[in-house]
Short mmCIF file of C-alpha atoms in Angstrom, two decimals:
data_model
loop_
_atom_site.label_atom_id
_atom_site.label_comp_id
_atom_site.label_asym_id
_atom_site.label_seq_id
_atom_site.Cartn_x
_atom_site.Cartn_y
_atom_site.Cartn_z
CA MET A 150 -21.38 58.78 -36.63
CA ARG A 151 -17.32 60.07 -37.59
CA ILE A 152 -17.22 63.16 -40.45
CA VAL A 153 -14.48 63.58 -42.21
CA ILE A 154 -14.10 67.40 -43.90
CA ILE A 155 -10.85 67.45 -45.87
CA GLY A 156 -9.60 71.54 -47.13
CA ALA A 157 -10.88 73.82 -44.49
CA GLY A 158 -11.85 76.63 -47.59
CA TYR A 159 -14.98 79.04 -48.15
CA ALA A 160 -17.21 74.98 -48.43
CA GLY A 161 -15.16 72.98 -45.84
CA THR A 162 -15.75 75.70 -42.80
CA GLY A 163 -18.53 76.51 -43.96
CA ALA A 164 -19.52 72.51 -44.00
CA ALA A 165 -18.09 72.25 -40.18
CA ASN A 166 -19.40 74.67 -38.98
CA ARG A 167 -23.12 73.67 -40.89
CA ILE A 168 -23.36 70.21 -39.77
CA ALA A 169 -22.67 71.42 -36.17
CA ARG A 170 -25.95 73.07 -36.05
CA LYS A 171 -27.67 70.41 -38.08
CA ILE A 172 -26.31 67.37 -36.92
CA PRO A 173 -24.78 67.66 -33.90
CA ASP A 174 -24.01 63.83 -33.16
CA ALA A 175 -21.71 63.63 -34.97
CA THR A 176 -17.80 63.21 -34.73
CA VAL A 177 -15.94 65.48 -37.20
CA THR A 178 -13.16 65.81 -37.79
CA VAL A 179 -11.09 68.69 -40.24
CA VAL A 180 -8.30 67.51 -42.48
CA ASN A 181 -6.31 71.21 -44.03
CA PRO A 182 -2.63 71.70 -44.46
CA SER A 183 -2.64 75.24 -42.34
CA PRO A 184 -4.03 75.97 -39.53
CA ASP A 185 -5.10 78.51 -40.39
CA PHE A 186 -8.28 79.88 -42.58
CA ILE A 187 -6.96 81.92 -45.74
CA GLU A 188 -9.69 84.78 -47.00
CA ARG A 189 -8.96 84.65 -50.64
CA VAL A 190 -10.60 86.81 -51.82
CA ARG A 191 -8.27 89.55 -49.78
CA LEU A 192 -5.30 88.17 -51.19
CA HIS A 193 -4.36 90.73 -53.11
CA GLN A 194 -4.45 92.88 -50.34
CA HIS A 195 -2.27 90.64 -48.36
CA THR A 196 -0.30 90.61 -51.45
CA ALA A 197 0.27 94.43 -51.52
CA GLY A 198 0.51 94.28 -47.62
CA THR A 199 -2.64 96.13 -46.85
CA ALA A 200 -4.70 93.73 -45.18
CA THR A 201 -3.70 90.53 -43.84
CA ALA A 202 -5.57 86.82 -45.31
CA ALA A 203 -4.83 84.64 -42.63
CA ILE A 204 -7.24 84.08 -39.44
CA PRO A 205 -6.91 81.21 -37.14
CA LEU A 206 -8.98 78.29 -37.63
CA ALA A 207 -9.59 77.57 -34.22
CA THR A 208 -11.91 80.47 -34.70
CA MET A 209 -13.69 79.60 -37.16
CA LEU A 210 -14.24 75.92 -36.51
CA PRO A 211 -17.05 75.00 -34.32
CA GLN A 212 -15.87 73.61 -30.24
CA THR A 213 -16.81 70.23 -31.26
CA ALA A 214 -15.21 69.66 -34.64
CA ALA A 215 -11.65 67.76 -34.46
CA LEU A 216 -8.66 70.18 -36.26
CA ARG A 217 -5.86 67.45 -37.48
CA VAL A 218 -3.31 69.85 -39.13
CA GLY A 219 -1.75 67.48 -42.37
CA GLU A 220 -1.88 66.19 -46.17
CA VAL A 221 -4.36 64.02 -47.05
CA THR A 222 -1.94 61.46 -49.55
CA SER A 223 -5.90 59.65 -51.13
CA ILE A 224 -9.18 58.96 -50.64
CA GLY A 225 -9.56 55.07 -49.67
CA GLU A 226 -12.38 52.43 -49.11
CA ARG A 227 -14.04 54.37 -45.55
CA VAL A 228 -10.31 55.42 -44.62
CA VAL A 229 -9.05 59.36 -45.60
CA ALA A 230 -4.78 58.52 -45.64
CA LEU A 231 -2.35 60.88 -43.89
CA ALA A 232 1.53 60.37 -44.08
CA ASP A 233 1.03 60.09 -40.11
CA GLY A 234 -1.73 57.81 -40.65
CA ASP A 235 -5.20 56.78 -41.95
CA LEU A 236 -8.49 58.88 -40.36
CA PRO A 237 -11.31 56.19 -40.79
CA PHE A 238 -14.71 58.07 -41.75
CA ASP A 239 -18.53 57.34 -42.09
CA TYR A 240 -18.94 60.15 -44.58
CA LEU A 241 -16.81 62.64 -45.76
CA PHE A 242 -16.58 66.56 -47.91
CA VAL A 243 -13.98 66.50 -50.04
CA ALA A 244 -13.33 70.44 -50.25
CA VAL A 245 -9.85 71.14 -51.77
CA GLY A 246 -10.12 74.16 -53.08
CA SER A 247 -8.27 74.74 -56.95
CA THR A 248 -4.61 76.14 -56.97
CA ALA A 249 -2.42 77.55 -59.03
CA ARG A 250 0.34 76.37 -61.64
CA PRO A 251 2.45 79.37 -63.50
CA LEU A 252 4.66 79.96 -66.06
CA PRO A 253 7.72 79.19 -63.84
CA GLY A 254 9.15 82.33 -63.09
CA ALA A 255 6.17 83.74 -61.83
CA ILE A 256 4.76 83.43 -58.42
CA PRO A 257 1.48 82.27 -57.66
CA ILE A 258 -0.36 84.91 -55.85
CA ALA A 259 -3.74 83.84 -56.04
CA THR A 260 -2.43 80.90 -53.20
CA TRP A 261 -0.90 81.94 -49.88
CA ALA A 262 2.49 80.71 -50.20
CA GLY A 263 2.45 82.79 -53.22
CA ALA A 264 0.53 86.06 -51.59
CA GLU A 265 3.22 85.36 -48.62
CA GLU A 266 6.81 85.26 -51.30
CA ALA A 267 4.89 88.62 -53.26
CA ARG A 268 3.87 90.72 -49.95
CA HIS A 269 7.62 90.62 -48.53
CA ALA A 270 9.65 91.11 -52.14
CA LEU A 271 7.40 94.38 -52.85
CA PRO A 272 8.54 96.44 -50.32
CA SER A 273 12.71 95.31 -51.87
CA LEU A 274 12.31 97.17 -54.95
CA PRO A 275 13.67 100.54 -56.60
CA ALA A 276 11.64 102.64 -57.35
CA GLY A 277 10.81 102.68 -60.29
CA ALA A 278 10.73 98.81 -60.87
CA THR A 279 8.53 96.77 -63.06
CA VAL A 280 5.43 94.24 -61.45
CA THR A 281 3.98 92.06 -64.13
CA VAL A 282 0.44 91.26 -63.61
CA ILE A 283 0.19 87.76 -65.46
CA GLY A 284 -3.76 87.21 -65.90
CA ALA A 285 -6.54 89.85 -66.53
CA GLY A 286 -9.59 87.99 -64.51
CA LEU A 287 -11.08 89.54 -61.71
CA THR A 288 -7.92 88.42 -59.81
CA GLY A 289 -4.92 90.08 -61.94
CA ILE A 290 -7.19 93.53 -62.22
CA GLU A 291 -7.39 93.21 -58.31
CA THR A 292 -4.39 93.00 -58.15
CA ALA A 293 -2.57 95.03 -59.81
CA SER A 294 -4.96 98.24 -58.75
CA GLU A 295 -4.00 97.13 -55.45
CA ILE A 296 -0.14 97.24 -55.78
CA ALA A 297 -0.50 100.43 -57.77
CA GLU A 298 -2.09 101.85 -55.44
CA THR A 299 -0.01 101.30 -52.33
CA TYR A 300 3.06 101.56 -54.87
CA PRO A 301 3.19 104.58 -56.85
CA ASP A 302 6.46 105.07 -57.05
CA LEU A 303 6.69 101.05 -58.66
CA ARG A 304 5.85 100.11 -62.03
CA ILE A 305 2.76 97.73 -63.09
CA ARG A 306 1.60 95.77 -65.52
CA LEU A 307 -1.54 93.58 -66.36
CA VAL A 308 -1.16 91.21 -68.46
CA GLY A 309 -3.85 88.65 -69.94
CA GLU A 310 -5.61 88.09 -72.91
CA GLU A 311 -8.30 89.69 -72.96
CA ILE A 312 -9.80 92.39 -69.87
CA GLY A 313 -12.48 90.87 -67.60
CA PRO A 314 -13.77 88.80 -69.98
CA SER A 315 -16.82 87.87 -67.60
CA LEU A 316 -17.47 91.84 -66.80
CA SER A 317 -19.81 93.75 -69.57
CA ALA A 318 -18.83 96.32 -71.95
CA GLY A 319 -19.82 98.56 -69.33
CA GLY A 320 -17.65 97.21 -66.71
CA ARG A 321 -14.48 96.33 -69.06
CA LYS A 322 -14.95 100.23 -69.60
CA ARG A 323 -15.12 101.13 -65.83
CA VAL A 324 -11.87 99.18 -65.39
CA ARG A 325 -10.26 100.35 -68.00
CA LYS A 326 -10.77 103.91 -66.88
CA VAL A 327 -9.00 103.02 -63.08
CA LEU A 328 -6.87 101.20 -64.53
CA ASP A 329 -5.66 104.50 -66.42
CA ARG A 330 -5.93 106.87 -63.36
CA LEU A 331 -3.55 104.41 -61.61
CA GLY A 332 -0.48 104.43 -63.89
CA VAL A 333 -1.35 100.32 -64.40
CA GLU A 334 0.01 99.52 -67.73
CA VAL A 335 -2.55 97.38 -70.20
CA VAL A 336 -0.74 94.42 -72.56
CA GLU A 337 -3.07 92.01 -73.94
CA GLY A 338 -2.74 89.31 -75.66
CA ARG A 339 -1.26 85.13 -74.43
CA VAL A 340 2.15 85.24 -72.56
CA GLU A 341 4.32 82.50 -73.19
CA GLU A 342 7.65 82.81 -70.98
CA VAL A 343 8.64 83.89 -67.67
CA THR A 344 12.28 84.28 -68.38
CA ASP A 345 15.98 86.22 -66.84
CA GLY A 346 13.48 89.19 -66.01
CA LYS A 347 11.73 89.06 -69.21
CA VAL A 348 8.55 88.10 -69.63
CA ARG A 349 7.15 87.56 -73.72
CA VAL A 350 3.83 88.26 -74.95
CA GLY A 351 3.58 86.53 -77.99
CA ALA A 352 6.71 87.65 -79.58
CA ARG A 353 7.45 90.38 -78.07
CA TYR A 354 9.94 90.96 -74.45
CA HIS A 355 8.47 93.41 -71.52
CA THR A 356 11.03 93.04 -68.46
CA SER A 357 10.12 92.36 -65.57
CA ASP A 358 11.41 93.48 -62.34
CA LEU A 359 8.71 90.94 -60.21
CA THR A 360 6.44 88.98 -62.21
CA LEU A 361 3.19 87.82 -60.69
CA TRP A 362 0.22 85.47 -61.43
CA ALA A 363 -2.73 86.34 -60.80
CA SER A 364 -4.77 83.20 -62.19
CA PHE A 365 -6.25 80.11 -60.71
CA GLY A 366 -8.16 77.41 -62.08
CA ALA A 367 -6.64 74.17 -61.47
CA VAL A 368 -7.71 71.66 -58.97
CA PRO A 369 -4.89 69.93 -56.94
CA ASP A 370 -4.68 66.51 -57.73
CA LEU A 371 -6.11 64.49 -54.52
CA VAL A 372 -9.29 63.37 -55.82
CA ALA A 373 -7.73 61.97 -59.07
CA ARG A 374 -4.99 59.97 -57.27
CA SER A 375 -8.17 58.52 -55.07
CA ASP A 376 -9.87 56.79 -57.91
CA LEU A 377 -12.74 59.05 -58.09
CA ALA A 378 -14.29 59.53 -61.23
CA VAL A 379 -13.30 63.24 -62.80
CA ASN A 380 -14.10 65.75 -65.28
CA GLU A 381 -11.22 66.74 -67.83
CA VAL A 382 -9.06 69.23 -65.97
CA GLY A 383 -9.75 67.24 -62.66
CA GLN A 384 -12.87 68.34 -60.38
CA ALA A 385 -14.85 65.46 -59.77
CA LEU A 386 -18.10 63.92 -61.68
CA VAL A 387 -20.54 64.75 -58.78
CA ASP A 388 -24.92 63.99 -58.77
CA PRO A 389 -27.36 66.11 -58.32
CA MET A 390 -27.04 65.80 -54.34
CA LEU A 391 -23.52 66.69 -54.96
CA ARG A 392 -21.83 63.65 -54.04
CA SER A 393 -19.34 61.88 -55.91
CA VAL A 394 -20.77 59.76 -58.71
CA THR A 395 -18.15 56.59 -57.85
CA ASP A 396 -19.75 56.98 -54.07
CA GLU A 397 -22.39 58.82 -52.11
CA ARG A 398 -20.56 58.85 -48.23
CA VAL A 399 -18.38 61.56 -50.60
CA PHE A 400 -19.40 64.58 -50.91
CA VAL A 401 -17.52 67.10 -53.07
CA ILE A 402 -17.85 70.93 -52.84
CA GLY A 403 -16.34 74.27 -54.20
CA ASP A 404 -13.39 74.83 -56.36
CA CYS A 405 -13.05 70.95 -56.55
CA ALA A 406 -16.72 70.62 -58.10
CA ALA A 407 -18.07 69.48 -61.38
CA VAL A 408 -21.14 71.52 -60.69
CA ALA A 409 -22.33 72.42 -63.95
CA GLY A 410 -22.31 76.61 -65.28
CA GLN A 411 -21.42 77.25 -61.15
CA ARG A 412 -17.88 79.06 -61.55
CA MET A 413 -15.01 78.50 -59.09
CA ALA A 414 -15.58 81.68 -55.88
CA CYS A 415 -16.66 82.16 -52.63
CA ALA A 416 -20.06 82.76 -53.31
CA THR A 417 -19.86 78.90 -55.14
CA ALA A 418 -18.25 77.71 -52.04
CA GLY A 419 -20.88 78.86 -48.91
CA PRO A 420 -24.74 77.82 -50.53
CA GLN A 421 -22.37 73.81 -52.45
CA SER A 422 -21.43 73.13 -48.54
CA ALA A 423 -24.54 74.00 -47.03
CA HIS A 424 -26.28 72.13 -49.09
CA ALA A 425 -24.28 69.69 -49.08
CA VAL A 426 -24.59 69.17 -45.72
CA ASP A 427 -28.31 69.51 -45.62
CA THR A 428 -28.66 66.58 -48.03
CA LEU A 429 -26.81 64.11 -45.34
CA ALA A 430 -29.20 65.34 -42.68
CA ARG A 431 -32.22 64.51 -44.91
CA MET A 432 -30.41 61.26 -45.40
CA LEU A 433 -30.41 60.67 -41.61
CA LYS A 434 -33.60 60.68 -41.47
CA ASP A 435 -34.76 58.53 -44.60
CA ARG A 436 -35.57 62.03 -45.25
CA ALA A 437 -35.50 61.76 -49.65
CA PRO A 438 -32.60 64.27 -50.77
CA GLN A 439 -33.13 67.28 -53.06
CA PRO A 440 -31.50 68.52 -56.13
CA TYR A 441 -28.40 71.97 -55.79
CA SER A 442 -29.76 74.96 -57.31
CA MET A 443 -28.09 78.12 -57.21
CA GLY A 444 -28.16 81.20 -59.26
CA TYR A 445 -25.78 84.43 -59.25
CA VAL A 446 -26.49 87.62 -58.55
CA GLY A 447 -23.38 89.61 -60.53
CA GLN A 448 -20.07 90.23 -58.79
CA GLY A 449 -17.94 92.34 -57.20
CA PHE A 450 -14.67 93.30 -57.30
CA SER A 451 -12.42 95.82 -55.96
CA LEU A 452 -9.62 98.76 -57.41
CA GLY A 453 -8.17 99.55 -54.43
CA ARG A 454 -9.48 100.68 -51.49
CA HIS A 455 -11.62 103.23 -52.20
CA ASP A 456 -12.90 101.93 -55.70
CA ALA A 457 -14.20 98.64 -57.47
CA VAL A 458 -16.97 97.83 -59.80
CA GLN A 459 -20.25 96.21 -59.42
CA GLN A 460 -21.38 93.75 -62.10
CA ALA A 461 -25.08 92.33 -62.28
CA CYS A 462 -25.53 89.13 -63.97
CA ARG A 463 -28.08 86.83 -65.08
CA SER A 464 -28.50 83.80 -62.80
CA ASP A 465 -26.55 81.59 -65.63
CA ASP A 466 -23.64 83.90 -64.35
CA ARG A 467 -24.27 85.66 -68.15
CA PRO A 468 -23.24 89.99 -67.59
CA LEU A 469 -26.20 91.94 -67.31
CA PRO A 470 -26.10 95.59 -69.30
CA LEU A 471 -26.03 97.14 -65.33
CA SER A 472 -23.18 97.60 -64.30
CA PHE A 473 -21.08 100.61 -61.54
CA ARG A 474 -18.16 102.45 -59.98
CA GLY A 475 -16.55 103.99 -56.97
CA PRO A 476 -16.99 105.06 -53.08
CA VAL A 477 -20.47 102.68 -53.05
CA ALA A 478 -19.24 99.53 -55.09
CA ALA A 479 -16.46 100.00 -52.89
CA TYR A 480 -18.56 99.43 -49.84
CA VAL A 481 -20.53 96.85 -51.14
CA LYS A 482 -17.82 94.47 -52.33
CA GLU A 483 -15.96 95.03 -48.73
CA GLN A 484 -19.73 93.81 -47.41
CA VAL A 485 -20.22 90.67 -49.28
CA THR A 486 -16.23 89.81 -48.84
CA ARG A 487 -18.08 89.85 -44.96
CA TYR A 488 -20.54 88.14 -45.50
CA ALA A 489 -18.40 85.32 -46.80
CA LEU A 490 -16.52 84.84 -44.05
CA ARG A 491 -19.90 85.18 -42.05
CA ALA A 492 -21.35 82.53 -43.47
CA ALA A 493 -18.25 79.94 -43.47
CA ARG A 494 -17.61 80.93 -39.90
CA THR A 495 -21.70 80.15 -38.99
CA GLY A 496 -22.46 77.71 -41.88
CA LYS A 497 -25.40 80.15 -42.74
CA SER A 498 -25.32 80.85 -46.75
CA TYR A 499 -28.19 82.34 -48.35
CA TRP A 500 -28.35 81.87 -52.61
CA LEU A 501 -31.32 82.30 -55.31
CA PRO A 502 -32.66 79.45 -57.24
CA GLY A 503 -30.19 78.51 -60.86
CA PRO A 504 -31.57 78.66 -63.95
CA GLN A 505 -32.02 75.06 -63.82
CA ALA A 506 -31.18 72.35 -60.57
CA ALA A 507 -27.19 70.23 -61.04
CA LYS A 508 -27.15 68.02 -63.60
#
């Protein structure tokens, strides 16, 4: 039996390792544009130069899986098309993740190429230069904090319509306190334009020597180009077992899957990849598949190397009033980051049931 996995992020790599344990007689081929696994949750560190986010896939994938480095151009009937030839499959796992679509003039640091570009640009900036981070969600907060701590001679500005919109009021207050301590300027508003060393927020222009786009959520157009049913943002429509509604032999997992109540995160990718593989294993044994259900427990994000915020939430991802920050929160964040990597490398994920089964 031939299984092809497109994408080797948290979802795709986790799926490959779980298949090796659950369906050991399968022939598995992983297709990825790079020979490296990218720890996306460390891209803010990679940008600031405090860590690297690239790990050779040879150390992440099971020895039984073949890695094919290349770009998939389309998904056809039981075949994946690549620039250098077709790859037939019996079952397919699509795990192409998400990407960023920045305004022209901004570097998308939520991608590997963008993080690399910013990593090399930051040391060349003179003291007093201004770095603008666009996107005030958790990625933007982490990026602005990491750079401010690493480059204290630079002026760091964080721009977004709302700071930490997924956090409780207490969580946002804790973020503001740390940003103030680090000297990060916060500008709330919608970014309209990035041009000529300036960022326009509403009607006001702000000078910027380096502008970073710290927002993701766009989906690669591979799924839409392959005649699989998608939603309005290009995520594949899936059934409760995470199979494409167009083709039951195609599982779609991670950021590129339209699963109600699920956010784009490695916390989502691991459980989805594990459930999809378990579903296929059940199907191959003529056992009825079970619907996917996963509930969240919280969000954690760093504020430099020695501080972080841990925000508790309900299983449907709505924030609870409980949050805390400090060295203990930073330790917890680091352990969660390591767990996400370990889950991808082993295919072992653990999660709580959601408020209801995915529909």
